[in-house]
Tab-separated table of C-alpha atoms in Angstrom:
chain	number	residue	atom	x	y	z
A	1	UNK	CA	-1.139	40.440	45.749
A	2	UNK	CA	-0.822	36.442	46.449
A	3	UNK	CA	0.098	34.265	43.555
A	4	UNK	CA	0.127	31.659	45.193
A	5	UNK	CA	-2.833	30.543	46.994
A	6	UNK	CA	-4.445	29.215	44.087
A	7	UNK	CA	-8.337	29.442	43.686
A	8	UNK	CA	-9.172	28.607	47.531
A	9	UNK	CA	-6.876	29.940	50.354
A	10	UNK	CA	-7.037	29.055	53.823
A	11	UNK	CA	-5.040	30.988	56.192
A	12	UNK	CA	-3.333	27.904	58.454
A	13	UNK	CA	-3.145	25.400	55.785
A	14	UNK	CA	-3.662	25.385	51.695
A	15	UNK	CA	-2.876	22.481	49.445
A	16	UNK	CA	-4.923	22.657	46.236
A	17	UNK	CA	-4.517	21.352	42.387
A	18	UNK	CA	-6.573	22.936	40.067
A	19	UNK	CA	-6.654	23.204	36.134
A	20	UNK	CA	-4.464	25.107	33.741
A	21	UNK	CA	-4.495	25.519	30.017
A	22	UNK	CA	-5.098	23.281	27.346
A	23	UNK	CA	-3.482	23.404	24.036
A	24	UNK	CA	-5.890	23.698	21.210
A	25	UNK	CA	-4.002	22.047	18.635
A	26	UNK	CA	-3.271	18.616	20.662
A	27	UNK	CA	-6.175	16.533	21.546
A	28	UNK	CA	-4.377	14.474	24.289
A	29	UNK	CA	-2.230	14.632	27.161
A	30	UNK	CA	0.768	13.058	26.310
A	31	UNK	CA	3.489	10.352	28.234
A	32	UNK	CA	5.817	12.809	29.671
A	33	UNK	CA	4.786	15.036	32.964
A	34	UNK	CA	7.059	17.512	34.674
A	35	UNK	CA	6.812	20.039	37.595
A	36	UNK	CA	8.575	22.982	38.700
A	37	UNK	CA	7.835	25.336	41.710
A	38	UNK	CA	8.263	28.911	43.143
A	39	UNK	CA	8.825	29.278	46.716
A	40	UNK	CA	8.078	32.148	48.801
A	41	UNK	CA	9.585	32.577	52.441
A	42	UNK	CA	8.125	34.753	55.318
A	43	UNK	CA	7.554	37.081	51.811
A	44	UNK	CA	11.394	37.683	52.228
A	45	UNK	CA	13.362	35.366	50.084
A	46	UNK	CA	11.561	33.995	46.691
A	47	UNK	CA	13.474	31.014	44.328
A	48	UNK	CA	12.627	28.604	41.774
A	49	UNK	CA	10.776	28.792	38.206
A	50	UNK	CA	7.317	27.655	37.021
A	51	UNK	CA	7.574	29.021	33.794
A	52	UNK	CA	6.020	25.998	31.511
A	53	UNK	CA	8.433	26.673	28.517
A	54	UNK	CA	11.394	26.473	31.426
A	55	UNK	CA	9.744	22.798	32.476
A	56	UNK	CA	9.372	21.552	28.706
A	57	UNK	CA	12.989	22.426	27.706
A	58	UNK	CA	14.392	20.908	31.161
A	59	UNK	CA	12.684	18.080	30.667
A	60	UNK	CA	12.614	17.303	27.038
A	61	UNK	CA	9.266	18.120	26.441
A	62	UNK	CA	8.792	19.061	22.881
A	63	UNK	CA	5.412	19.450	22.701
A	64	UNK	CA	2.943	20.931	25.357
A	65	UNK	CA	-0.343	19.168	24.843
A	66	UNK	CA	-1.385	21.150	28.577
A	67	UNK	CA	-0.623	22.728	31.931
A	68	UNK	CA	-2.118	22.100	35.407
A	69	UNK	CA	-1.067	23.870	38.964
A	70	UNK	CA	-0.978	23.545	43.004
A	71	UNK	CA	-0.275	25.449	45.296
A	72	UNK	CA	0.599	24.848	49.050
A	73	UNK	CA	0.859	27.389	52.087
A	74	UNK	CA	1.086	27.333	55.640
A	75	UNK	CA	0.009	30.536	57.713
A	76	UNK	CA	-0.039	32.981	54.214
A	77	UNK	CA	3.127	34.638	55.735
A	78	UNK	CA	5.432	31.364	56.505
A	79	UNK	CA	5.552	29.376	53.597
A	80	UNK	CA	3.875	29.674	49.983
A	81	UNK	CA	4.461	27.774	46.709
A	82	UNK	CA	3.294	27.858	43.485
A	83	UNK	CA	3.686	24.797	40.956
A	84	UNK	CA	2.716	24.273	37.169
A	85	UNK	CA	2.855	20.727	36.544
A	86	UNK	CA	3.623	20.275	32.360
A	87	UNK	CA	2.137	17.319	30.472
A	88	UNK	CA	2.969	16.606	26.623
A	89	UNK	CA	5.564	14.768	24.621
Protein backbone atom coordinates (compact mmCIF):
# COMPACT_ATOMS: atom_id res chain seq x y z
CA UNK A 1 0.00 0.00 0.00
CA UNK A 2 1.10 3.77 -1.08
CA UNK A 3 -0.57 6.61 0.67
CA UNK A 4 1.02 8.79 -0.80
CA UNK A 5 0.94 9.05 -4.43
CA UNK A 6 -2.25 10.69 -4.52
CA UNK A 7 -4.78 9.95 -7.42
CA UNK A 8 -2.01 9.84 -10.34
CA UNK A 9 1.49 8.32 -9.64
CA UNK A 10 4.33 8.43 -11.82
CA UNK A 11 7.23 6.38 -10.98
CA UNK A 12 10.32 9.16 -11.54
CA UNK A 13 8.44 12.16 -10.58
CA UNK A 14 4.79 12.94 -8.84
CA UNK A 15 3.63 16.33 -7.71
CA UNK A 16 -0.17 16.51 -7.63
CA UNK A 17 -3.00 18.63 -5.58
CA UNK A 18 -6.20 17.26 -5.64
CA UNK A 19 -9.51 17.80 -3.56
CA UNK A 20 -10.41 16.79 -0.06
CA UNK A 21 -13.53 17.16 1.99
CA UNK A 22 -15.87 19.78 2.37
CA UNK A 23 -17.70 20.59 5.47
CA UNK A 24 -21.41 20.52 5.07
CA UNK A 25 -22.32 22.94 7.57
CA UNK A 26 -19.94 25.95 6.26
CA UNK A 27 -20.66 27.33 2.93
CA UNK A 28 -17.22 29.03 2.45
CA UNK A 29 -13.66 28.61 2.71
CA UNK A 30 -12.55 30.77 5.22
CA UNK A 31 -9.20 33.40 5.76
CA UNK A 32 -6.92 31.09 7.49
CA UNK A 33 -4.98 28.10 5.45
CA UNK A 34 -2.52 25.70 6.99
CA UNK A 35 -0.47 22.61 5.85
CA UNK A 36 1.17 19.81 7.41
CA UNK A 37 3.03 16.80 5.79
CA UNK A 38 4.14 13.12 6.24
CA UNK A 39 7.36 12.11 4.90
CA UNK A 40 8.41 8.79 3.88
CA UNK A 41 12.21 7.86 3.28
CA UNK A 42 13.57 4.94 1.10
CA UNK A 43 10.16 3.32 3.05
CA UNK A 44 12.61 3.24 6.10
CA UNK A 45 12.15 6.22 8.28
CA UNK A 46 8.46 7.97 8.28
CA UNK A 47 7.85 11.64 10.36
CA UNK A 48 5.48 14.36 10.44
CA UNK A 49 1.49 14.63 10.87
CA UNK A 50 -1.32 15.45 8.41
CA UNK A 51 -3.96 14.84 10.65
CA UNK A 52 -6.44 17.99 9.87
CA UNK A 53 -7.61 18.33 13.58
CA UNK A 54 -3.54 18.37 14.40
CA UNK A 55 -3.28 21.45 11.61
CA UNK A 56 -6.48 23.38 13.00
CA UNK A 57 -5.35 23.29 16.69
CA UNK A 58 -1.59 24.26 15.63
CA UNK A 59 -2.71 26.84 13.82
CA UNK A 60 -5.67 28.33 15.50
CA UNK A 61 -8.11 27.15 13.29
CA UNK A 62 -11.39 26.90 15.01
CA UNK A 63 -13.47 26.05 12.45
CA UNK A 64 -12.79 23.69 9.40
CA UNK A 65 -14.91 25.00 6.57
CA UNK A 66 -12.59 22.15 4.22
CA UNK A 67 -9.54 20.05 3.45
CA UNK A 68 -7.46 19.71 0.24
CA UNK A 69 -4.10 17.43 -0.36
CA UNK A 70 -0.70 16.92 -2.50
CA UNK A 71 1.42 14.71 -2.68
CA UNK A 72 5.05 14.65 -4.10
CA UNK A 73 7.47 11.61 -4.88
CA UNK A 74 10.53 10.97 -6.59
CA UNK A 75 11.35 7.28 -7.79
CA UNK A 76 8.23 5.63 -5.39
CA UNK A 77 11.12 4.20 -3.21
CA UNK A 78 13.33 7.56 -2.54
CA UNK A 79 11.18 10.10 -1.38
CA UNK A 80 7.24 10.30 -0.76
CA UNK A 81 5.04 12.90 0.99
CA UNK A 82 1.72 13.30 1.76
CA UNK A 83 0.13 16.85 2.68
CA UNK A 84 -3.49 17.99 3.77
CA UNK A 85 -3.62 21.56 3.36
CA UNK A 86 -6.59 22.98 6.08
CA UNK A 87 -8.72 26.00 5.16
CA UNK A 88 -11.36 27.61 7.70
CA UNK A 89 -11.39 30.20 10.43
Amino acid sequence: LNCAIGPNHGFIYTGTNFAGEVNPYFNKIGSKKAEGCTHRILYLISFGSSNAGSIAINNKIQYIYGTDHSTTSVLTFLYNNYCTIVHGE
